[in-house]
C-alpha atoms as one frame of an Amber mdcrd trajectory, in Angstrom:
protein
  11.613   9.992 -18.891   9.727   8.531 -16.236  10.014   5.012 -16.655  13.917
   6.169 -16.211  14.007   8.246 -13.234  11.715   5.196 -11.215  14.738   2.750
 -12.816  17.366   4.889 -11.160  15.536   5.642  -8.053  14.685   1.681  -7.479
  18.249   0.759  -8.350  19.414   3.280  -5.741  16.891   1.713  -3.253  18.516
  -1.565  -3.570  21.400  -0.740  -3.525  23.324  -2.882  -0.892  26.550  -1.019
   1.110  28.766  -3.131  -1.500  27.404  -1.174  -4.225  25.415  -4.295  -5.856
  22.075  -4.032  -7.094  19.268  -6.141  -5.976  17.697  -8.282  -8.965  14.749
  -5.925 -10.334  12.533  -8.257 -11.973   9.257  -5.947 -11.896  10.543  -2.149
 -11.696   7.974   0.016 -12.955   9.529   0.686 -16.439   6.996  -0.078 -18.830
   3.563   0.433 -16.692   0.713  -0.886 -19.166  -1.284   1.940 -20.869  -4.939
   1.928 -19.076  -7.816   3.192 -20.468 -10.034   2.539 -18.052  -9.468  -1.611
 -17.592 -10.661  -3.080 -13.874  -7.289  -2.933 -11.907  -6.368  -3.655  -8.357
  -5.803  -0.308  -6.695  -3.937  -0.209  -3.348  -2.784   3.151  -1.401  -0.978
   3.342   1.299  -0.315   6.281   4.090   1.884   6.807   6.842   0.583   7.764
  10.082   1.568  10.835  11.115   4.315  11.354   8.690   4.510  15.231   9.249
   4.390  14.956  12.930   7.166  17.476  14.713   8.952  14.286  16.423  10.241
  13.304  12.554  13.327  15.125  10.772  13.735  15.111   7.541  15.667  12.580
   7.401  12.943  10.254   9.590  10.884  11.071   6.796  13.796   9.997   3.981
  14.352   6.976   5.556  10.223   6.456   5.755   9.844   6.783   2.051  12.651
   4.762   0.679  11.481   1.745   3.425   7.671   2.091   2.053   8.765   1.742
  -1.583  10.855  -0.997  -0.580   8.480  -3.021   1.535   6.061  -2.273  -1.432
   8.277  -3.866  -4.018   8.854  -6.875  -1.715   5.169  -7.993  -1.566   4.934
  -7.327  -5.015   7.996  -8.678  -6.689   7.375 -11.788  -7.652   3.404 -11.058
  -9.368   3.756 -11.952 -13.059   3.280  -8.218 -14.866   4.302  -4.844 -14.248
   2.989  -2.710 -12.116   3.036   1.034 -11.791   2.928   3.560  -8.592   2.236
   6.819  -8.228   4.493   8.842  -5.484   1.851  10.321  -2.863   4.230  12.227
  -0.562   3.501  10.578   2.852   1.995   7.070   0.431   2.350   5.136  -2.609
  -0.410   4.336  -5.014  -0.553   1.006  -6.494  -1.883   0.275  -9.710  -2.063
  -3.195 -10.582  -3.319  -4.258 -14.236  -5.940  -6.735 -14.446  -4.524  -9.285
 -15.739  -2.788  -9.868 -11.953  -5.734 -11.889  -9.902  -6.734  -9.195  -7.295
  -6.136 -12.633  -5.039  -2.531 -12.837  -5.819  -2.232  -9.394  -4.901  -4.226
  -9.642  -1.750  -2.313 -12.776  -0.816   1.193 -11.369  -1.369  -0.100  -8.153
   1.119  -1.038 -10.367   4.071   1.716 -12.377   3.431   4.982  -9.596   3.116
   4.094  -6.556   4.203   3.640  -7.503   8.272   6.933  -8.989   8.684   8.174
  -6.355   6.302   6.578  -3.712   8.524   7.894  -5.319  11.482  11.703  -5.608
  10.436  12.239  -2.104   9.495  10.099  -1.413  12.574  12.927  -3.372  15.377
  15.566  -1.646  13.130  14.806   1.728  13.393  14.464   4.294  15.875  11.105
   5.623  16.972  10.376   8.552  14.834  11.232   7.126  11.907   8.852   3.969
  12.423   6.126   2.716  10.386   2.313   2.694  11.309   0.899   2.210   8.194
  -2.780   2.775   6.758  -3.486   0.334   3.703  -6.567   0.651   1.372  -7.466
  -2.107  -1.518  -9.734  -1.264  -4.394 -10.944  -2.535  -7.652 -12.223  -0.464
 -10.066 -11.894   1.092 -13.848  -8.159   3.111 -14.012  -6.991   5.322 -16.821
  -3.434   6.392 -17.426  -2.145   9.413 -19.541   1.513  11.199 -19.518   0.760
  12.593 -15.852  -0.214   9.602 -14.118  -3.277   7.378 -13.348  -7.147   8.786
 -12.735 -10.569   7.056 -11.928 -13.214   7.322  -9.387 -12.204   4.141  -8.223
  -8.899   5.850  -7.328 -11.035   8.131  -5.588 -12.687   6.108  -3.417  -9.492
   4.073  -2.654  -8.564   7.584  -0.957 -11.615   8.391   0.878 -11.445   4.640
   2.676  -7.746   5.278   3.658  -9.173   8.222   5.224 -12.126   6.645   7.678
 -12.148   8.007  10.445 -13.430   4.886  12.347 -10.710   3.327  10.396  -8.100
   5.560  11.894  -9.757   5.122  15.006  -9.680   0.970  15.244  -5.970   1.684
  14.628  -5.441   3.808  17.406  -7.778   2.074  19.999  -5.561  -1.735  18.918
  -2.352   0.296  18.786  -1.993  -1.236  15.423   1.164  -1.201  13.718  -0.924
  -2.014   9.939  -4.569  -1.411   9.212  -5.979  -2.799   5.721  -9.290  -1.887
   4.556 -11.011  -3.041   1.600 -13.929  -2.247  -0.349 -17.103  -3.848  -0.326
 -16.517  -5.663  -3.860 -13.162  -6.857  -2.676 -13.917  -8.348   0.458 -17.176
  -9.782  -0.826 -15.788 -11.298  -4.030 -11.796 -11.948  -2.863 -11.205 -11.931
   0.720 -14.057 -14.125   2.553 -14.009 -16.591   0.196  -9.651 -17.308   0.952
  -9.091 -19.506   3.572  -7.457 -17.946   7.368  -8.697 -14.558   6.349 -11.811
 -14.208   8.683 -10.646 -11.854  10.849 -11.694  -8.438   8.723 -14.778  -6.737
  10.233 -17.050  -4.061   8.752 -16.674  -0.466   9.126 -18.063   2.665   7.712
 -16.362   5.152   5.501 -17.764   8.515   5.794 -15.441  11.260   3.971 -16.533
  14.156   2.170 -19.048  13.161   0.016 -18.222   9.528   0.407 -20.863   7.358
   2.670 -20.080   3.460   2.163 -19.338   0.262   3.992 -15.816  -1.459   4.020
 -14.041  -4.084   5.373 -10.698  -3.562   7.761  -7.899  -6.244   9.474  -5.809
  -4.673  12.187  -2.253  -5.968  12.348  -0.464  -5.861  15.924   3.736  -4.745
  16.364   4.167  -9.058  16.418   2.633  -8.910  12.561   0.003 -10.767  13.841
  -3.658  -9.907  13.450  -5.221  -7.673  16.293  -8.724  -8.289  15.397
């Protein structure tokens, strides 16, 4: 029953005014069963997606453009992928056998100019600053969704607040951070991607370094 409803929502997201649908060649029908397998983990959050300036719609309009944008940097990765609806975010699950590189490289590569587009198209409140965190880390899926502590701390580095903070100060229009074991073991070692610098993640009971890249309105990087 899932795998059908996120069919008919996706069709209905691309959807073009003629009625056609967009080619759907990795929809999450058939998301691999996990049982606790090292997957790339991304979540994403909207800043200030409840604020009083949005209506409703604002926030409809939000939504649909960040599973869109999501599906565009992810589209053409050879295996299906799964997310998990997060209200004001998606969560990302991809399996392992996807190179957390590929993923990492489709991200820098789509989701700026992504970002940016619906950004010029849209009114004010309902556009896009977007929080982005990237994880690695044992996931297990059952018939209400995915679970792991590396989902967990996926969360609690979304939530920095010296992460949130960089944003604001660079009035960045997309913030990535990544864990430790990501940037360490993906990111430094790819070519053009020097520009991530460390940052602490203190939430809850959470106290552990990570690695962010501010993005500026251009989609360029802001530091």
């Amino acid at each position: 029953m899932l795998a059908i409803v996120e069919g008919q929502l996706y069709d209905r997201l691309t959807e073009d005014p003629a009625g056609r649908v967009s080619p759907a060649p990795h929809r999450a029908r058939s998301p691999q069963l996990l049982i606790g397998e090292n997957c790339t983990i991304i979540l994403s959050d909207v800043v200030g997606f409840g604020a009083r300036t949005r209506t409703d719609e604002d926030r409809r309009v939000i939504r649909e453009a960040l599973f869109s944008m999501t599906h565009i940097a992810l589209q053409d990765l050879p295996d299906v992928w799964s997310w998990d609806d997060r209200g004001d975010g998606l969560l990302t699950v991809v399996p392992p056998s996807v190179p957390t590189a590929d993923v990492i490289a489709h991200m820098h590569k789509e989701l700026p100019a992504a970002l940016e587009e619906h950004n010029r198209a849209h009114r004010d409140a309902a556009r896009i600053r977007l929080r982005v965190a990237i994880n690695v880390g044992p996931v297990a899926s059952d018939t209400m969704g995915v679970s792991g502590e590396a989902i967990i701390v996926t969360a609690r580095m979304v939530e920095a607040p010296r992460f949130k903070e960089a944003m604001d100060r660079a009035g960045a229009s997309l913030g990535v951070i990544a864990s430790t074991f990501v940037y360490d073991h993906v990111i430094r070692h790819e070519p053009g991607e020097k520009a991530y610098s460390q940052v602490r993640v203190d939430v809850k009971e959470s106290r552990l370094p990570a690695w962010m890249k501010l993005f500026g309105d251009d989609g360029h990087s802001a530091g």
